[in-house]
PDB file of C-alpha atoms in Angstrom:
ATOM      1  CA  UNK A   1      47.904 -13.137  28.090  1.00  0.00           C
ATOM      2  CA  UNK A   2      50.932 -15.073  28.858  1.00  0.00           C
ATOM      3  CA  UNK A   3      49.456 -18.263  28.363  1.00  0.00           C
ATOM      4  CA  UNK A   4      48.483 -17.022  24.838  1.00  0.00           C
ATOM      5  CA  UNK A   5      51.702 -15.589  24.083  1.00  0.00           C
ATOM      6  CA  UNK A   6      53.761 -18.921  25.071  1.00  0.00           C
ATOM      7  CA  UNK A   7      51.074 -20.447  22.790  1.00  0.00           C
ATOM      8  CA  UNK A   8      51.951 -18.489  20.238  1.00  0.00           C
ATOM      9  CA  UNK A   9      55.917 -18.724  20.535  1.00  0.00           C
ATOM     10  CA  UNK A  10      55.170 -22.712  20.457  1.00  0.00           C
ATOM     11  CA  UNK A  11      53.922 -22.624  17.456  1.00  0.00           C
ATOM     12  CA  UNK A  12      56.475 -20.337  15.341  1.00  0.00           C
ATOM     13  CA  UNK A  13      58.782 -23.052  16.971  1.00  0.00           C
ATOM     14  CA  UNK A  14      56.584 -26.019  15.563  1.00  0.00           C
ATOM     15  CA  UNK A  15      56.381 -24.532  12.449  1.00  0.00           C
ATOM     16  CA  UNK A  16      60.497 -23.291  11.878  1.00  0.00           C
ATOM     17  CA  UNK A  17      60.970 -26.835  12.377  1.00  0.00           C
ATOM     18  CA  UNK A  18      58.401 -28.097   9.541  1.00  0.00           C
ATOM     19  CA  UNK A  19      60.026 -25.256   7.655  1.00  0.00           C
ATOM     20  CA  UNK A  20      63.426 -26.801   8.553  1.00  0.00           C
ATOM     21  CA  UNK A  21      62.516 -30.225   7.572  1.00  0.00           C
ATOM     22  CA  UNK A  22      60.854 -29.865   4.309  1.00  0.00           C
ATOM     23  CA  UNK A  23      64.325 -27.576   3.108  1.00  0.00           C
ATOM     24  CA  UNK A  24      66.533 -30.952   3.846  1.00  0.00           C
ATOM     25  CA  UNK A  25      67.647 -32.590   0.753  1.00  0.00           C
ATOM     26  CA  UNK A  26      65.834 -31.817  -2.329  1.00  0.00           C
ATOM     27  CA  UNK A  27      61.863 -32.714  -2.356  1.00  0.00           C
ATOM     28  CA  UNK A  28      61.548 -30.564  -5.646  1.00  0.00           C
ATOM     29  CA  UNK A  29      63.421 -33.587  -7.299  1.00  0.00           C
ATOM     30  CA  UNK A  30      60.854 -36.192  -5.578  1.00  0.00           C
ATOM     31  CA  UNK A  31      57.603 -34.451  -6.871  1.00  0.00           C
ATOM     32  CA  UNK A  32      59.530 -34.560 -10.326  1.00  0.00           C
ATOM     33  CA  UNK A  33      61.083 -37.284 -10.816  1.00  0.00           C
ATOM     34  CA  UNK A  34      58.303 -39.941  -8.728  1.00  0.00           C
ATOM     35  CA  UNK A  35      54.852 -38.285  -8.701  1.00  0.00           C
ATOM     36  CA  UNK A  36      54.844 -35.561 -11.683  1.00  0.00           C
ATOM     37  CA  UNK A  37      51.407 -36.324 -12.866  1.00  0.00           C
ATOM     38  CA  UNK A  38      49.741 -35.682  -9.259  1.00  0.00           C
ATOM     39  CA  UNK A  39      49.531 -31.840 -10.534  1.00  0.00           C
ATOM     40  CA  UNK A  40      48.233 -32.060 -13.482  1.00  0.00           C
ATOM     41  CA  UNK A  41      45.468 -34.710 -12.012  1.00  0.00           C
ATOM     42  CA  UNK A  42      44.332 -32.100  -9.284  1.00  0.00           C
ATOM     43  CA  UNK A  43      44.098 -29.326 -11.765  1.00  0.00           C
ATOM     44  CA  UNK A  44      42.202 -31.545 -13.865  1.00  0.00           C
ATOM     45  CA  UNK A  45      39.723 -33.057 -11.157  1.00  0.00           C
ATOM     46  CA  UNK A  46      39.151 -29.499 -10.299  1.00  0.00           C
ATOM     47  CA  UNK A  47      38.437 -28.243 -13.671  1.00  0.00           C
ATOM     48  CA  UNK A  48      40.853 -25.225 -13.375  1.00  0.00           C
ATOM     49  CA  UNK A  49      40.745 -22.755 -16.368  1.00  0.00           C
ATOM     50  CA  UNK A  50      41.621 -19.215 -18.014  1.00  0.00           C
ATOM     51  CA  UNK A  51      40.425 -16.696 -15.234  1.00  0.00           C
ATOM     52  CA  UNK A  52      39.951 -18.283 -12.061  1.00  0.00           C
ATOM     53  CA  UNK A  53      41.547 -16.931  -9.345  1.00  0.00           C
ATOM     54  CA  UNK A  54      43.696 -20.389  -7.864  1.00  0.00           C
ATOM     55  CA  UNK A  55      45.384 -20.828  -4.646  1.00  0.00           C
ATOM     56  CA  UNK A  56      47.632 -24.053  -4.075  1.00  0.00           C
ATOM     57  CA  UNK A  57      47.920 -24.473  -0.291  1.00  0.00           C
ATOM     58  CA  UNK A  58      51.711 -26.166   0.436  1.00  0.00           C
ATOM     59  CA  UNK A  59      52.893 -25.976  -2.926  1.00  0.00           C
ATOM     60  CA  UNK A  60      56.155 -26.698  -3.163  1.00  0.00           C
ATOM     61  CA  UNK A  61      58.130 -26.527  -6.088  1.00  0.00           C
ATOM     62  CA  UNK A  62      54.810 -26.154  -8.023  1.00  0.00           C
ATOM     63  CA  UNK A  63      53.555 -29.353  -9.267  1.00  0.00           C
ATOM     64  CA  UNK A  64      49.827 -28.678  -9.738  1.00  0.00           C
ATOM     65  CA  UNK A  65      50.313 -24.316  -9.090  1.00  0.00           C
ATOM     66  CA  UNK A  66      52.624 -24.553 -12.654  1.00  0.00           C
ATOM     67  CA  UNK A  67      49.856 -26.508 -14.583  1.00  0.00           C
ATOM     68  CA  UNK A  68      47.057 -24.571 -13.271  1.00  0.00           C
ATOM     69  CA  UNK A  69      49.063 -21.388 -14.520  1.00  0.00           C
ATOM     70  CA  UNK A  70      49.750 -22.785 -17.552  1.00  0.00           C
ATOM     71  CA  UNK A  71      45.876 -23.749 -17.752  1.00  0.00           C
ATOM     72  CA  UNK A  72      45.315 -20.066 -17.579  1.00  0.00           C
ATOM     73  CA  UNK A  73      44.430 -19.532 -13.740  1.00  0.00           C
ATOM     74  CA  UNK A  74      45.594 -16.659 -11.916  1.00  0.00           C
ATOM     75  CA  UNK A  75      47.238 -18.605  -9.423  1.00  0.00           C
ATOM     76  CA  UNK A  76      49.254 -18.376  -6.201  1.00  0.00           C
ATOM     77  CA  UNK A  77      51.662 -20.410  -5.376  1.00  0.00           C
ATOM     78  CA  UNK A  78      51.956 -20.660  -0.876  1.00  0.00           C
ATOM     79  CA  UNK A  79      54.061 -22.932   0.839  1.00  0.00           C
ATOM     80  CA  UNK A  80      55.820 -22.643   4.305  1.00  0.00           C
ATOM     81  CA  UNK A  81      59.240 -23.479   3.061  1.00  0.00           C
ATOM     82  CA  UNK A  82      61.084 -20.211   1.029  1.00  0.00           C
ATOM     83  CA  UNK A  83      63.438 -22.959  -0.018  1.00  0.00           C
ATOM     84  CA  UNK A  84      60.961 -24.560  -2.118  1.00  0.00           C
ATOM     85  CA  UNK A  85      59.324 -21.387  -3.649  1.00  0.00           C
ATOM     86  CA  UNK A  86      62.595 -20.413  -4.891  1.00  0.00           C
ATOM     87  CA  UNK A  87      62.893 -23.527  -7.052  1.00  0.00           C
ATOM     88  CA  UNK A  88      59.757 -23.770  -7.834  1.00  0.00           C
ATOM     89  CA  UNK A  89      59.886 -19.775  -9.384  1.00  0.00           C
ATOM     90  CA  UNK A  90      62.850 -21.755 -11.899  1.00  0.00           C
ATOM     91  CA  UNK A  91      60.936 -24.216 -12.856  1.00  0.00           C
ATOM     92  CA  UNK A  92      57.856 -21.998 -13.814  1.00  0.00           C
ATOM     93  CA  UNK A  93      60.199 -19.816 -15.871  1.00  0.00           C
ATOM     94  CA  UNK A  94      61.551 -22.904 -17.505  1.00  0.00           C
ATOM     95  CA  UNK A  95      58.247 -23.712 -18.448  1.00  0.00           C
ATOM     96  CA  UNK A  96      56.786 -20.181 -19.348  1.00  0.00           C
ATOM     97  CA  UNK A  97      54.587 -20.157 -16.737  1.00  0.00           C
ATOM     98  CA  UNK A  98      53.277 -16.407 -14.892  1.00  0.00           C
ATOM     99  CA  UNK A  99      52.249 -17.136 -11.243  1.00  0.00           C
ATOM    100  CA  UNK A 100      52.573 -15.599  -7.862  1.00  0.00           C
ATOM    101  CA  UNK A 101      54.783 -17.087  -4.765  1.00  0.00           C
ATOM    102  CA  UNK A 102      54.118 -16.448  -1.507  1.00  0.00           C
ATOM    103  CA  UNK A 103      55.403 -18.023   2.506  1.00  0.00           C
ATOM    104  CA  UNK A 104      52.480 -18.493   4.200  1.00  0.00           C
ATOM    105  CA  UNK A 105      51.181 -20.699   6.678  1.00  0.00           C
ATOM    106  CA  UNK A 106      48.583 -23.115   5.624  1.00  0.00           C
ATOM    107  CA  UNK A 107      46.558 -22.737   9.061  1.00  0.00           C
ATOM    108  CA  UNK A 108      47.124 -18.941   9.109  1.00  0.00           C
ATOM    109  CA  UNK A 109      46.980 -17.420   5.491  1.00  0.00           C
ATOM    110  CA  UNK A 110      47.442 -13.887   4.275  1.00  0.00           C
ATOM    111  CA  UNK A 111      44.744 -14.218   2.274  1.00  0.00           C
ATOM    112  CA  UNK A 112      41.137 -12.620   2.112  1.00  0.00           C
ATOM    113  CA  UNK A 113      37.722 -14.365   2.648  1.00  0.00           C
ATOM    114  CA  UNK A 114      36.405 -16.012  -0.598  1.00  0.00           C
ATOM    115  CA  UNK A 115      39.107 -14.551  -2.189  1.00  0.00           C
ATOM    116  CA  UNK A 116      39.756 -17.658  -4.522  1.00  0.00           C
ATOM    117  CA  UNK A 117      37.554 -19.418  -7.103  1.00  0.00           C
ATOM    118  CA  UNK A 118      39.455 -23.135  -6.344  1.00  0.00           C
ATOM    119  CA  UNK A 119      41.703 -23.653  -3.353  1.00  0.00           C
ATOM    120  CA  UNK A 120      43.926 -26.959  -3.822  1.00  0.00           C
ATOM    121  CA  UNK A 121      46.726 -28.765  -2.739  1.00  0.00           C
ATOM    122  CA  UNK A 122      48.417 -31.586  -3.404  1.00  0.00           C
ATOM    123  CA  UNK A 123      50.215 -34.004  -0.545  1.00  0.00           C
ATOM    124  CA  UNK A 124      51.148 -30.621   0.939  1.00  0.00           C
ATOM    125  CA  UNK A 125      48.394 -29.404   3.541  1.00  0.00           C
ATOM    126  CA  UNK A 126      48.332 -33.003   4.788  1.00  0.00           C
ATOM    127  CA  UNK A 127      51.700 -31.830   6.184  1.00  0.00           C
ATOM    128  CA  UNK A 128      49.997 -28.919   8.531  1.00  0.00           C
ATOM    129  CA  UNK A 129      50.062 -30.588  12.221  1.00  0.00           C
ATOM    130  CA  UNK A 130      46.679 -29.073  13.156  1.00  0.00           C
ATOM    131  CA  UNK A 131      44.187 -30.443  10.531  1.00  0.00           C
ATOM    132  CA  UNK A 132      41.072 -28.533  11.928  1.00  0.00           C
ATOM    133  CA  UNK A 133      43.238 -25.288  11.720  1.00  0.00           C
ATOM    134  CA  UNK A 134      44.287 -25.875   7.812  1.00  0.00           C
ATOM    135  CA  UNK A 135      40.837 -26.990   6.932  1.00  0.00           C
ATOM    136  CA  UNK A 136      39.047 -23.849   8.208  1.00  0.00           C
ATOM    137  CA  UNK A 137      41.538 -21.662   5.892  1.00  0.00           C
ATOM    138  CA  UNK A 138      41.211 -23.747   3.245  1.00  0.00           C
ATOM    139  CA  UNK A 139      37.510 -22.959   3.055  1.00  0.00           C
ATOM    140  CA  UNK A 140      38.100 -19.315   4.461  1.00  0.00           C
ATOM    141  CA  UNK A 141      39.832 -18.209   1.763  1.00  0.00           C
ATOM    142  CA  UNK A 142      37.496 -20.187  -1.087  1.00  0.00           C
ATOM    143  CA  UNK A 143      34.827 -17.954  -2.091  1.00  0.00           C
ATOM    144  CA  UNK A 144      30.947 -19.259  -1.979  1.00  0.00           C
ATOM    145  CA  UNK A 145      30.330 -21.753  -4.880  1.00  0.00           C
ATOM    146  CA  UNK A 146      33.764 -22.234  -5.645  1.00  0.00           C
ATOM    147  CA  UNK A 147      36.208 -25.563  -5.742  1.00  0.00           C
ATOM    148  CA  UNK A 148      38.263 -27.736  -3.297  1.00  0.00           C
ATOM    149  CA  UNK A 149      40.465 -30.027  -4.746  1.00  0.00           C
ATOM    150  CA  UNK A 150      43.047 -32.496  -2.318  1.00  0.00           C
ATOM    151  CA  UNK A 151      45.288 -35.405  -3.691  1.00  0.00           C
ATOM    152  CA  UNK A 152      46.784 -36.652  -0.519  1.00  0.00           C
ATOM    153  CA  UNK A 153      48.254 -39.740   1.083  1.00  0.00           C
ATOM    154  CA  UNK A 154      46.553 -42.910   2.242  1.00  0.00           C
ATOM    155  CA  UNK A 155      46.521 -44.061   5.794  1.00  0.00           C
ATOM    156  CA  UNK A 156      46.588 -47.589   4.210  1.00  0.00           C
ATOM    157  CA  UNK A 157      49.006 -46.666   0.864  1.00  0.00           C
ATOM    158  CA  UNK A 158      52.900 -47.025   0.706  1.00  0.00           C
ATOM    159  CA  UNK A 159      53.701 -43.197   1.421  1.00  0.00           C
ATOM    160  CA  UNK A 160      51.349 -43.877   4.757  1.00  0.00           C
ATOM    161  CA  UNK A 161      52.937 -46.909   5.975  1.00  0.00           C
ATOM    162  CA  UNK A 162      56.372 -45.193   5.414  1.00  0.00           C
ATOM    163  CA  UNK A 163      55.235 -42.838   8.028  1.00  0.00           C
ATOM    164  CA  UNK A 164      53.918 -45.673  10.472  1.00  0.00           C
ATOM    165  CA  UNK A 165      57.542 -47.584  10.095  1.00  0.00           C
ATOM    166  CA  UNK A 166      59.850 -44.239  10.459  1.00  0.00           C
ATOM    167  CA  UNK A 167      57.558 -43.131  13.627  1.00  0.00           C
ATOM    168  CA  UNK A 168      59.613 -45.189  15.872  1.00  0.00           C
ATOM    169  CA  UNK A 169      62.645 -43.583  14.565  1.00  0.00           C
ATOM    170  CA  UNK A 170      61.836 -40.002  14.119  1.00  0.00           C
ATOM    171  CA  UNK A 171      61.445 -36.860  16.346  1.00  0.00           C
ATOM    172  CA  UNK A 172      58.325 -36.654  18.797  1.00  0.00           C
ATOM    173  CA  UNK A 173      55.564 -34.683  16.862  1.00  0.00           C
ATOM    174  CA  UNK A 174      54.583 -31.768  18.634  1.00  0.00           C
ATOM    175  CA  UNK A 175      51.470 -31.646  21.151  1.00  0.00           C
ATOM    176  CA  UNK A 176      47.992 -31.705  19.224  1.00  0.00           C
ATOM    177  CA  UNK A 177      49.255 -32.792  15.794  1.00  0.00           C
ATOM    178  CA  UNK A 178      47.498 -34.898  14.226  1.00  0.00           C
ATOM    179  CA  UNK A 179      49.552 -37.640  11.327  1.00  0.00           C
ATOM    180  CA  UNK A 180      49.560 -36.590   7.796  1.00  0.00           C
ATOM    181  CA  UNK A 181      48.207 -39.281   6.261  1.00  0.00           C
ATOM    182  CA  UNK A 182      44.582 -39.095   8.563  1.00  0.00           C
ATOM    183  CA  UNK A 183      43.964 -36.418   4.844  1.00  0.00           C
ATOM    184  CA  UNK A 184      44.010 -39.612   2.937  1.00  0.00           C
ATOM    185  CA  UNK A 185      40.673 -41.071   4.702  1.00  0.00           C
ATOM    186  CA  UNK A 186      37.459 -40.003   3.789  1.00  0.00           C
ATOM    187  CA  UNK A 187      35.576 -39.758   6.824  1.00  0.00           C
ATOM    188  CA  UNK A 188      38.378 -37.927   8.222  1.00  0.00           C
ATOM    189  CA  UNK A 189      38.265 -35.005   5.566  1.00  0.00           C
ATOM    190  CA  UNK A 190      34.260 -34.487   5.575  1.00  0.00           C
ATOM    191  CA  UNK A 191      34.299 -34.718   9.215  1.00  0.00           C
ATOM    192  CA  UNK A 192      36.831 -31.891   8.735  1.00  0.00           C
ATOM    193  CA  UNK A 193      34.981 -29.940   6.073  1.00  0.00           C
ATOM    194  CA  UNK A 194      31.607 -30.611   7.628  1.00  0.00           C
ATOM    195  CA  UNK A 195      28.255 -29.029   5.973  1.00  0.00           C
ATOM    196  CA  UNK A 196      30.165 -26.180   4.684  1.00  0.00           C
ATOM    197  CA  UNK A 197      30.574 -28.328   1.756  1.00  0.00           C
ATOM    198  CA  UNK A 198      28.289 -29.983  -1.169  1.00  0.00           C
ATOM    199  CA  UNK A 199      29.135 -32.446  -3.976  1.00  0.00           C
ATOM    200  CA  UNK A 200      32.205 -34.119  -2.781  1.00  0.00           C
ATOM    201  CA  UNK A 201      33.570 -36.634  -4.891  1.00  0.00           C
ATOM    202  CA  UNK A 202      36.781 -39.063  -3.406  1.00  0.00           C
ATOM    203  CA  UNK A 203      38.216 -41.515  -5.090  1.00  0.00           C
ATOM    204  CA  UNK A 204      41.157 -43.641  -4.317  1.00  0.00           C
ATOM    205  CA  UNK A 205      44.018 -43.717  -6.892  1.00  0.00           C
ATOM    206  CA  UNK A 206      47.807 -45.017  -7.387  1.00  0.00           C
ATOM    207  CA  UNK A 207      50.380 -43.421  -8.909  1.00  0.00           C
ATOM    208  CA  UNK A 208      53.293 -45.956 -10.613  1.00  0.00           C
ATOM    209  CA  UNK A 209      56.719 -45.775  -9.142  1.00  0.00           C
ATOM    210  CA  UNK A 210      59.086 -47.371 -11.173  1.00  0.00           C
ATOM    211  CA  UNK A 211      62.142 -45.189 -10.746  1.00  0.00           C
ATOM    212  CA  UNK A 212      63.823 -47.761  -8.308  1.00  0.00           C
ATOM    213  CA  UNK A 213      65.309 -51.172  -9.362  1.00  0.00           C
ATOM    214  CA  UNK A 214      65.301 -52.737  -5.830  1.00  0.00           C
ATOM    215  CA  UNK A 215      64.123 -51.981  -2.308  1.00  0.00           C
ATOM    216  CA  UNK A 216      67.488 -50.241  -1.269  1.00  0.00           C
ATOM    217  CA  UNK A 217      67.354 -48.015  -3.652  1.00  0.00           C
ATOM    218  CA  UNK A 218      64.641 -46.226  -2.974  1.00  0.00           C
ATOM    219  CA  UNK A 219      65.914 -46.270   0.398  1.00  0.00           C
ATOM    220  CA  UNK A 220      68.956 -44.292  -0.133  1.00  0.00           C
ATOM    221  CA  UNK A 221      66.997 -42.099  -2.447  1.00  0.00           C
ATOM    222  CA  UNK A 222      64.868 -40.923   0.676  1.00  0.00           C
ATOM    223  CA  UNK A 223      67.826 -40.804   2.856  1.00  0.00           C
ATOM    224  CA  UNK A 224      69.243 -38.213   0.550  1.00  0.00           C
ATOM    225  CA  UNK A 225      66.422 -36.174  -0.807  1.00  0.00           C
ATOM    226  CA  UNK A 226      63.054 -36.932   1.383  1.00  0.00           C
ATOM    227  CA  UNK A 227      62.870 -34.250   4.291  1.00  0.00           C
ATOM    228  CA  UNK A 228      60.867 -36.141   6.815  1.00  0.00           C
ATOM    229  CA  UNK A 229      63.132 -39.732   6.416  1.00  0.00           C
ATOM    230  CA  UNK A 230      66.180 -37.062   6.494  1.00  0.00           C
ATOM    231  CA  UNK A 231      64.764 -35.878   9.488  1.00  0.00           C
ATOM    232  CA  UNK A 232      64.256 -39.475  11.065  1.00  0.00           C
ATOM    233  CA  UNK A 233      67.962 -40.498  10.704  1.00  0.00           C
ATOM    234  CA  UNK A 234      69.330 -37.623  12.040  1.00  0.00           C
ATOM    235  CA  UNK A 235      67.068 -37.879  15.008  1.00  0.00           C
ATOM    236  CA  UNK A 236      68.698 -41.751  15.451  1.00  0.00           C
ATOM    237  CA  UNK A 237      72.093 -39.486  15.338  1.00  0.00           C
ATOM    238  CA  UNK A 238      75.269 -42.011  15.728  1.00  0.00           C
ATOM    239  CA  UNK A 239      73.593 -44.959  16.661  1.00  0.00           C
ATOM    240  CA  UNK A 240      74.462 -47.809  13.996  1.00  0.00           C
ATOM    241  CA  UNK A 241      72.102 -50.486  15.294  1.00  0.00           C
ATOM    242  CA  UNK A 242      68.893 -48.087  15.302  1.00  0.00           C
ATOM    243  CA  UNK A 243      69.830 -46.594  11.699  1.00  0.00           C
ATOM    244  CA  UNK A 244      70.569 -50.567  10.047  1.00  0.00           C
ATOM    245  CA  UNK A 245      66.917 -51.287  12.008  1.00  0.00           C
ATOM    246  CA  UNK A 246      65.437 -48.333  10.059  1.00  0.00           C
ATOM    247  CA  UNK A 247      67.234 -49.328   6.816  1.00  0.00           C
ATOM    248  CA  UNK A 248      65.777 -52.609   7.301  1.00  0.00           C
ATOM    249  CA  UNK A 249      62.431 -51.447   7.845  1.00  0.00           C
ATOM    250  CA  UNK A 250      61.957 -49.631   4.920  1.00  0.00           C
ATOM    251  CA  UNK A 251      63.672 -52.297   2.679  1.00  0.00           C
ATOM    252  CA  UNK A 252      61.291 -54.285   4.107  1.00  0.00           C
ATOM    253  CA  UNK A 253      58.091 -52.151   3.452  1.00  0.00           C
ATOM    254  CA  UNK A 254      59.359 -51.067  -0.136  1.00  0.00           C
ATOM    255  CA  UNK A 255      60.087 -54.770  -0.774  1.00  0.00           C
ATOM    256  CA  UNK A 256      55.950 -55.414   0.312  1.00  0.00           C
ATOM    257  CA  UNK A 257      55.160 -52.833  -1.861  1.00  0.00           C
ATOM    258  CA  UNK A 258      57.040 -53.237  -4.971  1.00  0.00           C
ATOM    259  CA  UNK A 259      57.893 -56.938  -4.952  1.00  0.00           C
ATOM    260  CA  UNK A 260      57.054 -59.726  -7.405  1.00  0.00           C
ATOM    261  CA  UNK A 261      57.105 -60.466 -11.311  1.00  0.00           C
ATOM    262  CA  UNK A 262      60.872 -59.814 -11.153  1.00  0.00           C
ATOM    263  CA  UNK A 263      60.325 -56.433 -11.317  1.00  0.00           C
ATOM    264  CA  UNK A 264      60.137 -53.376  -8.516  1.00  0.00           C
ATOM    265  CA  UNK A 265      57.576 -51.263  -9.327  1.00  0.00           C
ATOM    266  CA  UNK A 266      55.197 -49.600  -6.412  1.00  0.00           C
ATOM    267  CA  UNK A 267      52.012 -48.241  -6.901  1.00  0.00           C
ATOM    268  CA  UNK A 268      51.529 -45.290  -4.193  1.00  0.00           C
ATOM    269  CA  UNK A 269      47.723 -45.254  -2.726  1.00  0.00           C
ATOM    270  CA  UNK A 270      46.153 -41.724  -2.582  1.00  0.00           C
ATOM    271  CA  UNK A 271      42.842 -39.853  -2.068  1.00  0.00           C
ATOM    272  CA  UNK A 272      41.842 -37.688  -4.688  1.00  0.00           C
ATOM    273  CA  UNK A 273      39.089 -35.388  -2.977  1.00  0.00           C
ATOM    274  CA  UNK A 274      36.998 -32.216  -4.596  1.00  0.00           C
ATOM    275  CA  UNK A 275      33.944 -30.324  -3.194  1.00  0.00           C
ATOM    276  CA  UNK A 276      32.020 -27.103  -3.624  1.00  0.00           C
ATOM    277  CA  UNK A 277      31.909 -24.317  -0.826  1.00  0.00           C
ATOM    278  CA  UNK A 278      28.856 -24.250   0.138  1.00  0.00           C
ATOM    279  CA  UNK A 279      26.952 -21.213  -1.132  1.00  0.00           C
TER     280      UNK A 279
END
């Protein structure tokens, strides 16, 4: 029993700190202002419509939970982070959208078996350090028949090679998680969903980035308003040499990514993924 129960406190501990890390700066302004049209490709790829029952795992702020309202889904909105479902409820009013928020965890939701007709999320779930965990709700709480729909992160992609390049720099992840971007790979998700799935379609995509006019830029922009890279320079703390390393790091990457043409604009790799529980 104690075993179990320091098991237990570990976890609440891992997971106040993801809930820590993902209220640092303001991530509601990245998923607006870079990747807006993520949302509205998930709810598209998964065909959402007026009277479907729709749960977006790690929502947010709502990018693809307000277009699947809007669509005319009876959706919830879950996400770890109360910061994030409180912005996301203003933007939903803003937009005249009716929808549900909730703080749940995505490998332990309050939800009911097959009690959803699509179960998405977009880059958020990815974010869950225990990936077997998150994909055995997922499916839980997808009734027989119905849709899974992921956009998430490349391994290989800019977003996933940030990651790689702040690991050095950033906080020890906790025992037995597994990196985000492993969601972006193919293998990695059936292996994850197994047989209890049918007609999976995945398809690698981009989305543009051309908010930025040079590397630094979007460095300081992350700095500011990107949880995780928040997260890695106040790990560093006050030493100067390791923070200029990091700056140049991710100069360096974004300048890979977005050089050339005299222009910077990056095209961010991702994994669009749907399926059918099986039946």
């Amino acid at each position: 029993m104690t075993e179990t129960n320091n098991a237990a406190e570990a976890d609440r501990a891992v997971k106040a700190k993801h809930r820590k890390m993902w209220a640092l700066g303001d991530y509601p302004a990245v998923a607006t202002q870079l990747i807006p049209e993520l949302g509205p490709t998930l709810v598209r790829a998964c065909d959402v419509r007026s009277g479907q029952r729709v749960l977006d795992i790690a929502a947010g702020s709502g990018n693809a939970a307000i277009p699947a309202a809007l669509a005319g889904a009876s959706v919830v909105a879950s996400d770890l982070t109360p910061e994030l479902l409180e912005t996301g409820r203003g933007f939903a009013a803003e937009r005249g959208a009716e929808l549900e928020w909730r703080e749940a965890d995505a490998e332990a939701l309050p939800f009911a078996d097959g009690e959803f007709d699509t179960v998405m999320s977009t880059v958020g779930i990815m974010f869950a350090p225990h990936h077997r965990a998150a994909a055995d709700e997922l499916l839980r709480v997808c009734r027989p028949g119905g849709t899974i729909g992921l956009i998430n992160w490349t391994p290989e992609g800019f977003i996933g090679q940030m990651f790689a390049t702040m690991k050095p720099y950033a906080p020890a992840p906790p025992p037995g998680a597994q990196p985000p971007p492993l969601w972006g790979r193919e293998d990695h998700v059936r292996e994850l969903l197994g047989d209890r799935v049918t007609d999976v379609e995945a398809h690698r995509r981009t989305v543009r980035v051309d908010r930025f006019a040079k590397p630094e830029d979007f460095r300081e922009y992350f700095k500011t308003n990107y949880g995780p890279t928040i997260a890695a320079y106040r790990n560093i703390g006050d030493d100067t040499e390791r923070a200029a390393a990091l700056d140049r790091d991710l100069d360096a990457l974004a300048q890979r990514h977005g050089g050339g043409g005299g222009t910077f604009v990056m095209e961010w790799e991702y994994l669009l993924f749907t399926a059918r529980k099986r039946g």
